[in-house]
Short mmCIF file of C-alpha atoms in Angstrom, two decimals:
data_model
loop_
_atom_site.label_atom_id
_atom_site.label_comp_id
_atom_site.label_asym_id
_atom_site.label_seq_id
_atom_site.Cartn_x
_atom_site.Cartn_y
_atom_site.Cartn_z
CA MET A 240 0.10 0.12 0.24
CA HIS A 241 1.46 3.43 -0.77
CA ALA A 242 2.24 5.97 1.81
CA PRO A 243 -0.96 8.72 2.03
CA VAL A 244 0.59 11.70 0.06
CA LEU A 245 -0.73 15.24 1.21
CA VAL A 246 -2.64 16.86 -1.45
CA LEU A 247 -3.26 20.85 -1.43
CA LYS A 248 -6.53 21.74 -3.23
CA ASP A 249 -6.26 24.55 -5.74
CA SER A 250 -9.21 26.11 -3.68
CA LEU A 251 -7.07 26.69 -0.59
CA LYS A 252 -6.31 30.03 -0.28
CA ARG A 253 -2.67 30.83 0.71
CA GLU A 254 -2.81 34.02 2.91
CA SER A 255 0.41 35.27 4.97
CA GLY A 256 -0.24 33.35 7.85
CA THR A 257 -1.69 35.83 10.01
CA LYS A 258 -4.68 34.03 11.05
CA VAL A 259 -2.59 31.13 12.14
CA HIS A 260 -0.35 33.60 14.11
CA HIS A 261 -3.42 34.87 15.93
CA ALA A 262 -4.76 31.34 16.68
CA ASN A 263 -1.44 30.55 18.11
CA ILE A 264 -1.30 33.62 19.85
CA GLN A 265 -4.73 33.43 21.27
CA ALA A 266 -4.20 29.88 22.29
CA SER A 267 -0.99 30.66 24.30
CA LYS A 268 -2.70 33.74 26.01
CA ALA A 269 -5.44 30.97 27.07
CA VAL A 270 -2.87 29.02 28.77
CA ALA A 271 -1.18 31.92 30.28
CA ASP A 272 -4.52 33.04 31.67
CA ILE A 273 -5.35 29.57 33.44
CA ILE A 274 -2.51 29.86 35.64
CA ARG A 275 -1.78 33.59 35.89
CA THR A 276 -3.87 33.76 39.30
CA THR A 277 -1.30 31.11 40.96
CA LEU A 278 1.73 33.76 40.60
CA GLY A 279 3.29 35.17 43.90
CA PRO A 280 2.53 34.83 47.77
CA ARG A 281 -0.99 35.94 47.46
CA SER A 282 -1.78 33.41 44.81
CA MET A 283 -4.98 31.22 44.67
CA LEU A 284 -5.16 27.40 44.76
CA LYS A 285 -6.26 25.45 41.83
CA MET A 286 -8.29 22.25 42.20
CA LEU A 287 -7.98 19.48 39.82
CA LEU A 288 -9.43 16.60 38.77
CA ASP A 289 -6.90 14.12 37.58
CA ALA A 290 -7.53 11.16 34.91
CA SER A 291 -8.15 8.77 37.71
CA GLY A 292 -11.00 10.79 39.15
CA GLY A 293 -8.54 11.75 42.27
CA ILE A 294 -8.32 15.37 43.29
CA VAL A 295 -5.29 17.52 43.36
CA VAL A 296 -4.89 20.93 45.18
CA THR A 297 -1.85 23.18 44.20
CA ASN A 298 -0.45 26.46 42.75
CA ASP A 299 2.22 24.73 41.25
CA GLY A 300 2.04 26.01 37.41
CA ASN A 301 3.69 22.61 35.98
CA ALA A 302 1.41 20.55 38.21
CA ILE A 303 -1.59 22.23 36.95
CA LEU A 304 -0.74 22.32 33.16
CA ARG A 305 0.33 18.46 33.43
CA GLU A 306 -3.49 17.63 34.21
CA LEU A 307 -4.63 19.91 31.24
CA ASP A 308 -5.92 18.04 28.05
CA LEU A 309 -5.58 20.96 25.23
CA ALA A 310 -6.61 20.52 21.65
CA HIS A 311 -4.73 23.34 20.08
CA PRO A 312 -1.05 22.73 19.34
CA ALA A 313 0.27 25.86 20.36
CA ALA A 314 -1.20 25.56 23.57
CA LYS A 315 0.57 21.98 23.76
CA SER A 316 3.84 23.59 23.20
CA MET A 317 3.35 26.18 25.84
CA ILE A 318 2.54 23.33 28.51
CA GLU A 319 5.92 21.45 27.34
CA LEU A 320 7.58 25.13 28.43
CA SER A 321 6.72 24.35 32.06
CA ARG A 322 7.81 21.03 31.95
CA THR A 323 11.26 21.98 30.24
CA GLN A 324 11.59 24.83 33.13
CA ASP A 325 10.87 22.29 35.92
CA GLU A 326 13.35 19.80 34.28
CA GLU A 327 16.10 22.40 33.96
CA VAL A 328 15.72 24.52 37.19
CA GLY A 329 12.78 23.19 38.97
CA ASP A 330 11.27 26.54 39.72
CA GLY A 331 9.59 29.32 37.89
CA THR A 332 7.25 27.35 36.07
CA THR A 333 4.40 30.02 36.36
CA SER A 334 6.57 32.74 35.59
CA VAL A 335 7.78 31.39 32.21
CA ILE A 336 4.21 30.64 30.88
CA VAL A 337 3.09 33.85 31.70
CA LEU A 338 5.98 35.70 30.32
CA ALA A 339 5.85 33.79 27.30
CA GLY A 340 2.08 34.54 26.78
CA GLU A 341 2.71 38.18 27.12
CA MET A 342 5.69 38.24 24.85
CA LEU A 343 3.39 36.83 22.34
CA HIS A 344 0.62 39.25 23.21
CA VAL A 345 2.91 42.42 22.62
CA ALA A 346 3.89 40.87 19.00
CA GLU A 347 0.37 40.55 18.09
CA GLU A 348 0.42 44.56 16.90
CA PHE A 349 3.56 43.97 15.09
CA ILE A 350 2.24 41.03 13.05
CA ASP A 351 -1.01 43.37 12.34
CA LYS A 352 1.35 45.91 10.79
CA ASN A 353 2.59 43.33 8.52
CA TYR A 354 6.25 42.99 10.34
CA HIS A 355 8.05 39.95 9.29
CA PRO A 356 8.18 37.42 12.27
CA THR A 357 12.03 37.05 11.67
CA VAL A 358 12.42 40.68 12.39
CA ILE A 359 10.25 40.44 15.61
CA CYS A 360 12.36 37.46 16.62
CA ARG A 361 15.45 39.37 15.94
CA ALA A 362 14.51 42.07 18.31
CA TYR A 363 13.27 39.64 21.06
CA ASN A 364 16.86 37.76 21.04
CA LYS A 365 18.60 41.06 21.35
CA ALA A 366 16.26 41.67 24.43
CA LEU A 367 17.14 38.61 25.64
CA GLU A 368 20.90 39.12 25.28
CA ASP A 369 20.72 42.24 27.06
CA ALA A 370 18.10 41.11 29.64
CA VAL A 371 20.90 38.27 30.59
CA ALA A 372 23.78 40.89 30.53
CA VAL A 373 21.86 43.00 32.91
CA LEU A 374 21.43 39.83 35.37
CA ASP A 375 24.96 39.25 35.15
CA LYS A 376 25.76 43.05 35.92
CA ILE A 377 23.40 43.04 39.13
CA ALA A 378 23.77 39.45 40.38
CA MET A 379 25.27 39.02 44.00
CA PRO A 380 27.63 36.26 44.88
CA ILE A 381 26.52 34.53 48.01
CA ASP A 382 28.50 31.87 50.54
CA VAL A 383 26.77 28.66 50.24
CA ASN A 384 27.98 27.62 53.49
CA ASP A 385 25.99 30.32 55.25
CA ARG A 386 23.13 28.60 56.80
CA ALA A 387 21.25 31.67 57.47
CA THR A 388 21.59 33.17 53.97
CA MET A 389 20.76 29.89 51.95
CA LEU A 390 17.55 29.60 54.55
CA GLY A 391 16.29 33.13 53.77
CA LEU A 392 17.04 32.31 49.92
CA VAL A 393 14.98 29.38 49.88
CA LYS A 394 12.15 30.62 51.75
CA SER A 395 12.03 33.58 49.59
CA CYS A 396 11.73 31.40 46.48
CA ILE A 397 9.15 28.70 48.17
CA GLY A 398 7.30 31.68 49.84
CA THR A 399 4.65 31.53 47.17
CA LYS A 400 3.69 27.91 48.12
CA PHE A 401 1.38 26.58 50.65
CA THR A 402 3.73 25.23 52.90
CA SER A 403 4.99 28.60 53.53
CA GLN A 404 2.67 28.73 56.58
CA PHE A 405 4.90 26.10 58.06
CA GLY A 406 7.92 28.59 58.49
CA ASP A 407 11.48 27.29 58.10
CA LEU A 408 10.55 23.56 58.13
CA ILE A 409 10.44 22.90 54.16
CA ALA A 410 13.35 25.20 53.70
CA ASP A 411 15.39 23.21 56.14
CA LEU A 412 14.59 19.77 54.95
CA ALA A 413 15.62 20.88 51.23
CA ILE A 414 19.03 22.43 52.66
CA ASP A 415 20.08 19.39 54.72
CA ALA A 416 18.99 17.18 51.81
CA THR A 417 21.01 18.95 48.91
CA THR A 418 23.93 19.47 51.03
CA THR A 419 24.02 15.79 51.89
CA VAL A 420 24.20 14.47 48.36
CA GLY A 421 26.44 17.37 47.16
CA VAL A 422 29.61 16.13 45.49
CA ASP A 423 32.77 18.12 44.75
CA LEU A 424 33.78 17.69 41.38
CA GLY A 425 37.16 19.74 41.68
CA GLN A 426 37.68 22.95 40.03
CA GLY A 427 34.94 24.68 42.57
CA LEU A 428 32.13 22.65 40.74
CA ARG A 429 29.53 20.97 42.62
CA GLU A 430 27.24 18.30 41.52
CA VAL A 431 23.86 17.90 43.14
CA ASP A 432 21.60 15.00 41.63
CA ILE A 433 18.19 15.42 43.70
CA LYS A 434 16.34 13.07 41.29
CA LYS A 435 18.67 10.01 41.90
CA TYR A 436 19.98 10.32 45.54
CA ILE A 437 17.07 11.96 47.38
CA LYS A 438 14.34 10.06 48.02
CA VAL A 439 11.19 11.36 49.43
CA GLU A 440 8.99 8.92 51.47
CA LYS A 441 5.40 10.08 52.29
CA VAL A 442 3.87 8.27 55.37
CA PRO A 443 0.41 9.51 56.68
CA GLY A 444 -0.08 10.20 60.27
CA GLY A 445 1.71 11.88 62.72
CA GLN A 446 2.53 15.77 62.57
CA LEU A 447 4.02 17.70 59.69
CA GLU A 448 6.72 18.94 62.17
CA ASP A 449 7.91 15.19 62.20
CA SER A 450 9.28 15.28 59.13
CA ARG A 451 12.93 15.13 59.02
CA VAL A 452 15.97 14.62 56.52
CA LEU A 453 17.57 10.91 57.64
CA LYS A 454 21.40 10.74 57.55
CA GLY A 455 21.15 7.64 55.48
CA VAL A 456 18.23 5.92 53.68
CA MET A 457 14.64 4.09 54.32
CA PHE A 458 12.97 1.91 52.16
CA ASN A 459 9.63 -0.16 52.52
CA LYS A 460 10.74 -3.73 53.17
CA ASP A 461 11.22 -6.04 56.17
CA VAL A 462 13.86 -8.68 56.59
CA VAL A 463 12.87 -11.96 54.98
CA ALA A 464 12.44 -14.24 58.26
CA PRO A 465 11.21 -11.38 61.07
CA GLY A 466 11.36 -14.13 63.82
CA LYS A 467 14.70 -15.78 63.18
CA MET A 468 16.75 -12.58 61.93
CA ARG A 469 17.77 -9.36 63.79
CA ARG A 470 15.54 -6.22 63.23
CA LYS A 471 18.24 -3.93 64.80
CA ILE A 472 21.96 -3.75 64.47
CA ALA A 473 24.36 -1.16 65.39
CA ASN A 474 27.39 -0.60 62.94
CA PRO A 475 26.34 -3.42 60.46
CA ARG A 476 28.71 -4.61 57.78
CA ILE A 477 26.31 -4.71 54.79
CA ILE A 478 26.64 -6.47 51.49
CA LEU A 479 24.66 -5.39 48.55
CA LEU A 480 23.99 -7.85 45.58
CA ASP A 481 22.00 -7.70 42.31
CA CYS A 482 21.85 -11.58 41.75
CA PRO A 483 19.49 -13.93 42.98
CA LEU A 484 20.38 -16.26 46.07
CA GLU A 485 18.42 -19.22 44.74
CA TYR A 486 19.04 -22.19 42.33
CA LYS A 487 19.14 -21.24 38.79
CA LYS A 488 16.57 -22.63 36.59
CA GLY A 489 17.03 -23.86 32.97
CA GLU A 490 16.84 -20.73 30.59
CA ASN A 491 14.17 -22.61 28.48
CA GLN A 492 12.37 -25.89 28.80
CA THR A 493 14.97 -28.24 30.65
CA ASN A 494 14.22 -32.07 30.67
CA ALA A 495 16.49 -34.14 33.23
CA GLU A 496 16.20 -37.90 32.83
CA LEU A 497 16.42 -39.84 36.13
CA VAL A 498 17.29 -43.49 35.60
CA LYS A 499 17.35 -44.37 39.35
CA GLU A 500 15.58 -43.43 42.46
CA GLU A 501 18.80 -41.98 44.22
CA ASP A 502 19.09 -39.83 41.00
CA TRP A 503 16.70 -37.57 42.47
CA ALA A 504 18.12 -37.40 45.80
CA VAL A 505 21.40 -36.49 43.99
CA LEU A 506 19.83 -33.73 41.81
CA LEU A 507 18.15 -32.07 45.10
CA LYS A 508 21.72 -32.30 46.81
CA MET A 509 23.24 -30.51 43.77
CA GLU A 510 20.69 -27.70 43.90
CA GLU A 511 21.42 -27.31 47.82
CA GLU A 512 25.18 -27.44 47.66
CA TYR A 513 24.85 -24.78 44.88
CA ILE A 514 23.13 -22.53 47.33
CA GLU A 515 25.47 -23.38 50.38
CA ASN A 516 28.43 -22.52 48.46
CA LEU A 517 26.78 -19.25 47.28
CA CYS A 518 26.32 -18.33 50.97
CA MET A 519 29.42 -19.60 52.29
CA GLN A 520 31.17 -16.96 49.74
CA ILE A 521 28.81 -14.27 51.35
CA LEU A 522 29.32 -15.47 54.88
CA LYS A 523 33.22 -15.48 54.41
CA PHE A 524 33.06 -11.67 54.99
CA LYS A 525 31.41 -12.02 58.19
CA PRO A 526 28.27 -9.48 56.94
CA ASP A 527 25.40 -8.48 59.26
CA LEU A 528 23.27 -7.62 56.56
CA VAL A 529 22.71 -8.78 53.20
CA ILE A 530 20.51 -6.90 50.56
CA THR A 531 19.81 -8.38 47.25
CA GLU A 532 17.58 -6.85 44.24
CA LYS A 533 16.57 -10.73 43.16
CA GLY A 534 14.88 -13.48 45.08
CA LEU A 535 16.45 -15.27 47.79
CA SER A 536 15.35 -18.74 48.70
CA ASP A 537 14.22 -20.72 51.60
CA LEU A 538 17.21 -22.35 51.86
CA ALA A 539 19.59 -19.51 51.51
CA CYS A 540 17.66 -17.78 54.11
CA HIS A 541 18.18 -20.71 56.41
CA TYR A 542 22.08 -20.52 55.79
CA LEU A 543 22.24 -16.82 56.77
CA SER A 544 19.91 -16.95 59.69
CA LYS A 545 22.01 -19.51 61.27
CA ALA A 546 24.85 -17.40 61.00
CA GLY A 547 23.03 -14.59 62.51
CA VAL A 548 22.80 -12.25 59.25
CA SER A 549 19.83 -10.51 58.35
CA ALA A 550 18.64 -10.55 54.64
CA ILE A 551 16.21 -8.32 52.62
CA ARG A 552 15.29 -9.45 49.21
CA ARG A 553 13.66 -7.93 45.98
CA LEU A 554 14.67 -4.41 46.48
CA ARG A 555 14.48 -1.55 43.98
CA LYS A 556 17.66 -1.00 41.99
CA THR A 557 17.26 2.88 42.69
CA ASP A 558 16.83 2.04 46.52
CA ASN A 559 19.78 -0.06 46.21
CA ASN A 560 21.88 2.56 44.53
CA ARG A 561 21.16 4.99 47.46
CA ILE A 562 21.77 2.32 50.19
CA ALA A 563 25.48 2.12 48.32
CA ARG A 564 26.05 5.62 48.20
CA ALA A 565 25.03 6.00 52.03
CA CYS A 566 26.92 3.26 53.60
CA GLY A 567 29.96 2.98 51.14
CA ALA A 568 29.22 -0.58 49.80
CA VAL A 569 29.65 -1.65 46.17
CA ILE A 570 26.85 -3.40 44.46
CA VAL A 571 28.03 -6.87 43.52
CA ASN A 572 26.75 -8.96 40.61
CA ARG A 573 28.56 -12.55 41.67
CA PRO A 574 28.71 -13.73 45.36
CA ASP A 575 32.22 -15.28 43.95
CA GLU A 576 33.59 -11.86 43.31
CA LEU A 577 33.24 -10.31 46.37
CA GLN A 578 36.15 -8.39 48.00
CA GLU A 579 36.41 -6.83 51.81
CA SER A 580 36.18 -3.17 49.88
CA ASP A 581 32.85 -4.03 48.64
CA VAL A 582 31.40 -4.31 51.92
CA GLY A 583 29.75 -1.26 53.37
CA THR A 584 30.65 -0.22 56.97
CA GLY A 585 29.74 3.59 57.06
CA ALA A 586 26.24 2.81 58.66
CA GLY A 587 25.68 3.46 62.34
CA LEU A 588 22.55 1.72 62.67
CA PHE A 589 20.13 -0.55 60.95
CA GLU A 590 16.34 -0.97 62.11
CA VAL A 591 13.16 -2.01 61.25
CA LYS A 592 10.35 -0.09 62.43
CA LYS A 593 6.64 -0.34 62.05
CA ILE A 594 4.93 2.96 60.91
CA GLY A 595 1.09 2.77 60.60
CA ASP A 596 0.44 -0.77 59.37
CA GLU A 597 3.92 -1.21 57.20
CA PHE A 598 7.26 -1.92 58.17
CA PHE A 599 10.06 0.22 57.12
CA ALA A 600 13.66 -0.63 57.02
CA PHE A 601 16.36 2.12 58.11
CA ILE A 602 19.83 2.37 57.53
CA VAL A 603 20.76 5.62 59.17
CA ASP A 604 23.72 7.54 61.18
CA CYS A 605 25.98 7.10 58.26
CA LYS A 606 29.20 8.88 58.37
CA ASP A 607 29.81 10.40 55.22
CA PRO A 608 26.16 9.92 53.29
CA LYS A 609 26.04 10.73 49.95
CA ALA A 610 22.35 9.73 49.76
CA CYS A 611 19.28 10.35 51.70
CA THR A 612 15.89 9.95 52.38
CA VAL A 613 13.39 12.85 53.39
CA LEU A 614 10.74 11.38 55.79
CA LEU A 615 7.41 13.16 55.49
CA ARG A 616 4.65 13.19 57.99
CA GLY A 617 1.42 14.43 57.97
CA ALA A 618 -2.52 14.35 58.11
CA SER A 619 -3.63 13.13 54.60
CA LYS A 620 -2.08 11.98 51.47
CA ASP A 621 -3.47 15.17 49.78
CA LEU A 622 -1.40 17.40 51.96
CA LEU A 623 1.51 15.31 51.70
CA ASN A 624 1.47 15.25 48.15
CA GLU A 625 1.50 19.37 47.93
CA VAL A 626 4.37 19.18 50.72
CA GLU A 627 6.19 16.83 48.30
CA ARG A 628 5.64 19.08 45.36
CA ASN A 629 6.88 22.21 47.55
CA LEU A 630 9.87 20.23 48.55
CA GLN A 631 10.84 19.45 45.19
CA ASP A 632 10.89 23.12 44.09
CA ALA A 633 12.70 24.12 47.41
CA MET A 634 15.61 21.38 46.75
CA SER A 635 15.70 22.76 43.20
CA VAL A 636 16.08 25.87 44.31
CA ALA A 637 18.94 25.00 46.96
CA ARG A 638 20.56 23.04 44.23
CA ASN A 639 20.57 25.74 41.79
CA ILE A 640 22.36 27.93 44.13
CA ILE A 641 25.02 25.51 45.06
CA LYS A 642 25.90 25.03 41.27
CA ASN A 643 25.62 28.85 40.61
CA PRO A 644 26.16 30.90 43.73
CA LYS A 645 24.48 34.23 42.70
CA LEU A 646 21.28 35.87 43.61
CA VAL A 647 19.25 38.51 41.54
CA PRO A 648 16.17 40.46 42.71
CA GLY A 649 13.07 38.12 42.84
CA ILE A 650 10.90 37.23 40.20
CA GLU A 651 8.23 39.56 41.32
CA LYS A 652 10.05 42.64 40.75
CA TRP A 653 11.89 43.52 37.60
CA PRO A 654 10.77 45.44 34.63
CA TYR A 655 13.24 45.44 31.74
CA GLU A 656 13.38 48.43 29.27
CA ALA A 657 13.79 46.51 26.02
CA ALA A 658 10.81 44.25 25.93
CA ALA A 659 9.41 46.25 28.80
CA ILE A 660 6.00 45.63 28.17
CA ALA A 661 6.06 42.31 28.28
CA PHE A 662 8.60 41.77 31.14
CA GLU A 663 6.02 43.90 33.17
CA ALA A 664 3.75 41.04 33.09
CA ILE A 665 5.15 39.38 36.10
CA PRO A 666 5.17 42.79 38.46
CA ARG A 667 1.57 43.58 37.29
CA THR A 668 0.19 40.09 37.82
CA LEU A 669 1.74 40.13 41.29
CA ALA A 670 0.16 43.54 41.93
CA GLN A 671 -3.17 42.08 40.66
CA ASN A 672 -3.17 39.17 42.86
CA CYS A 673 -2.42 41.38 45.94
CA GLY A 674 -5.53 43.18 45.11
CA VAL A 675 -3.93 46.77 44.89
CA ASN A 676 -4.46 49.59 42.53
CA VAL A 677 -2.46 48.09 39.53
CA ILE A 678 -1.94 51.26 37.32
CA ARG A 679 -0.55 53.54 39.95
CA THR A 680 1.57 50.88 41.33
CA MET A 681 3.05 50.00 38.03
CA THR A 682 3.33 53.95 37.30
CA ALA A 683 5.39 54.40 40.75
CA LEU A 684 7.47 51.60 39.97
CA GLN A 685 8.45 52.66 36.42
CA GLY A 686 9.47 56.03 37.82
CA LYS A 687 11.73 54.56 40.40
CA HIS A 688 13.43 52.65 37.65
CA ALA A 689 13.71 55.47 35.10
CA SER A 690 15.41 57.72 37.51
CA GLY A 691 18.05 54.74 37.79
CA GLU A 692 18.18 55.27 42.02
CA ASN A 693 18.00 51.33 42.70
CA ALA A 694 17.84 48.43 40.54
CA TRP A 695 16.48 46.14 43.04
CA THR A 696 13.22 48.30 43.51
CA GLY A 697 10.23 46.19 43.01
CA ILE A 698 6.89 44.92 44.34
CA ASP A 699 6.36 43.11 47.31
CA GLY A 700 4.11 40.22 46.47
CA ASN A 701 2.45 39.88 50.13
CA THR A 702 1.61 43.51 50.25
CA GLY A 703 1.81 44.98 46.85
CA ALA A 704 3.96 47.53 48.16
CA ILE A 705 7.01 49.04 46.25
CA ALA A 706 10.22 48.09 48.31
CA ASP A 707 13.86 47.31 48.12
CA MET A 708 14.29 43.59 47.36
CA LYS A 709 17.44 43.71 49.15
CA GLU A 710 15.93 44.79 52.21
CA ARG A 711 12.90 42.34 52.09
CA LYS A 712 15.25 39.50 51.55
CA ILE A 713 13.09 38.80 48.29
CA TRP A 714 15.44 36.88 46.38
CA ASP A 715 15.76 34.59 43.44
CA ALA A 716 18.32 32.13 41.96
CA TYR A 717 20.03 33.68 38.88
CA ASN A 718 19.73 30.17 37.11
CA VAL A 719 15.84 30.36 37.45
CA LYS A 720 15.80 33.61 36.17
CA ALA A 721 18.17 33.45 33.31
CA GLN A 722 16.38 30.17 32.21
CA THR A 723 12.76 31.72 32.59
CA PHE A 724 14.04 34.53 30.17
CA LYS A 725 15.56 31.86 27.70
CA THR A 726 12.78 29.53 27.63
CA ALA A 727 9.95 32.40 27.32
CA ILE A 728 11.51 34.22 24.59
CA GLU A 729 12.89 31.13 22.58
CA ALA A 730 9.37 29.67 22.62
CA ALA A 731 7.61 32.80 21.67
CA CYS A 732 9.98 33.19 18.87
CA MET A 733 9.38 29.59 17.71
CA LEU A 734 5.89 30.22 17.89
CA LEU A 735 5.94 33.37 15.99
CA ARG A 736 7.53 31.67 13.33
CA ILE A 737 4.81 29.06 12.63
CA ASP A 738 2.37 30.12 9.48
CA ASP A 739 0.81 27.00 9.20
CA ILE A 740 -0.55 24.12 11.34
CA VAL A 741 -0.59 20.45 9.23
CA SER A 742 -2.62 17.84 11.08
CA GLY A 743 -1.44 14.31 10.41
CA ILE A 744 -4.48 12.76 12.87
CA LYS A 745 -7.07 11.17 10.96
CA LYS A 746 -10.65 12.21 12.32
CA LYS A 747 -12.62 9.33 14.29
CA GLN A 748 -15.45 8.15 11.76
CA ALA A 749 -18.84 7.42 13.13
CA PRO A 750 -19.70 3.71 13.49
CA GLY A 751 -21.21 2.28 10.51
CA ALA A 752 -19.41 5.12 8.12
CA GLY A 753 -17.96 4.07 4.76
CA GLN A 754 -14.58 2.48 5.09
CA ALA A 755 -12.92 4.47 2.31
CA PRO A 756 -9.31 5.25 3.37
CA SER A 757 -9.48 8.88 4.76
CA LYS A 758 -7.22 11.42 3.22
CA PRO A 759 -4.64 13.50 5.28
CA LYS A 760 -5.94 16.82 5.82
CA ILE A 761 -4.07 20.32 5.87
CA GLU A 762 -5.85 22.78 8.40
CA THR A 763 -6.98 26.11 6.65
CA GLU A 764 -6.58 29.13 8.84
CA ALA A 765 -10.34 29.21 9.16
CA ASP A 766 -9.90 25.74 11.24
CA ALA A 767 -7.10 27.45 13.47
CA ASP A 768 -9.46 29.88 14.44
CA SER A 769 -12.48 27.66 15.27
CA GLU A 770 -10.04 25.36 17.12
CA GLN A 771 -11.12 24.59 20.58
CA ILE A 772 -8.60 26.23 23.06
CA LEU A 773 -9.64 25.29 26.55
CA PRO A 774 -10.74 21.98 27.84
CA ASP A 775 -14.72 21.41 28.54
#
């Protein structure tokens, strides 16, 4: 069968693409308007119904947009922006959407005047260069080892979140966790992998204040034989495996022909000797705790418990990696390759505790843990989910500062002259969310910046008053600000340069309709105009 060919009808008018531009701009503005009210400390929360019928309450821009199912391709690409921002710097997801929407909005009048999109994009890129240059000029270096400064900065960045009402709690947890897993790469560089080496365990029950960062890891497992094996070991010697401690089955269907009755006993004895041999190779190193990612047979369990060794089986790969980093062990593939250097001796305590209805194993009090677990406690699952989202943002902020220790005035506040109208979207939205007189406040702010008296003057997101951001300690990480500008402007340029939308999706046919192969369709400008932008 031949591949379908796109056929353009003669009657299709090829206009200048202006209608498509307008449709794209409208779709992008619609996305920005959905989350505009979630910007700043006086922001509103959104209640979302997710696909499985559950409810999510949040003011995290990325979390809200992830749940939307929008038809328009431009709207979809706007949603990808917040995902990119979240992956790169973990903060500023709302700002980037609001700014990109505004960049497109102010370009609309130029499109109407028949400016070519390339010309507008060139001007925008110049504005981006200048904006980043000004960021470099006014950025203020900080000492990442100064706990009070770091705490103030992380608190400032997550002050807009739901958990800001719990004081320093989340900021403390975030700083403790990120400084624990930070690794020096030399030449003044630090690597902080918060995805791989920080695990957030949410356990309903207790108070939010009971949450803490463990000097080690915890995971949802119990020992294999609870009655026979110790559940509490001080200074344990830990061996980590990713191979099964059970008899190896044949790869595919294996037939064994037994001639005499004694052969059956011989076969069983071979299996038992194989497992005993495996266990003896491990017990040679006098471990207190053996953990494997695969299975562990009853016989192996017997040999280990007889030797006073506790064992845990079928652990996740990611958890095993964290344990290795926390206690200094090396994950071994074959017991016969074990060496003394593979044994982890860095942990101070192994303990199994029951929290609620489930058992959790703790490997804590580690000497120099390069991985950790944040244990979150709280009244309900919904609360814990929002606390976790806020904590992820806080840890991203702390990571950004450790990697690039510079500060700039906070998101809330900084109109820049070149693409001034668009950049003002952020302070204007904050003023709206505070409920103050927007025009008067913005005019006063512009006046202060025009006189050049202080580049750090901006709007306090709590009160709507014009204030010095240095004095109010309203900070933002340099990485977040730079990434916000780059992503917003680059996305606006990309959408401006689109002059047609080609759909390769076949429309669903009504049941019983003719089975003739449907031709691929090129959307006309009229289709783009009538496209449904917002979900029902």
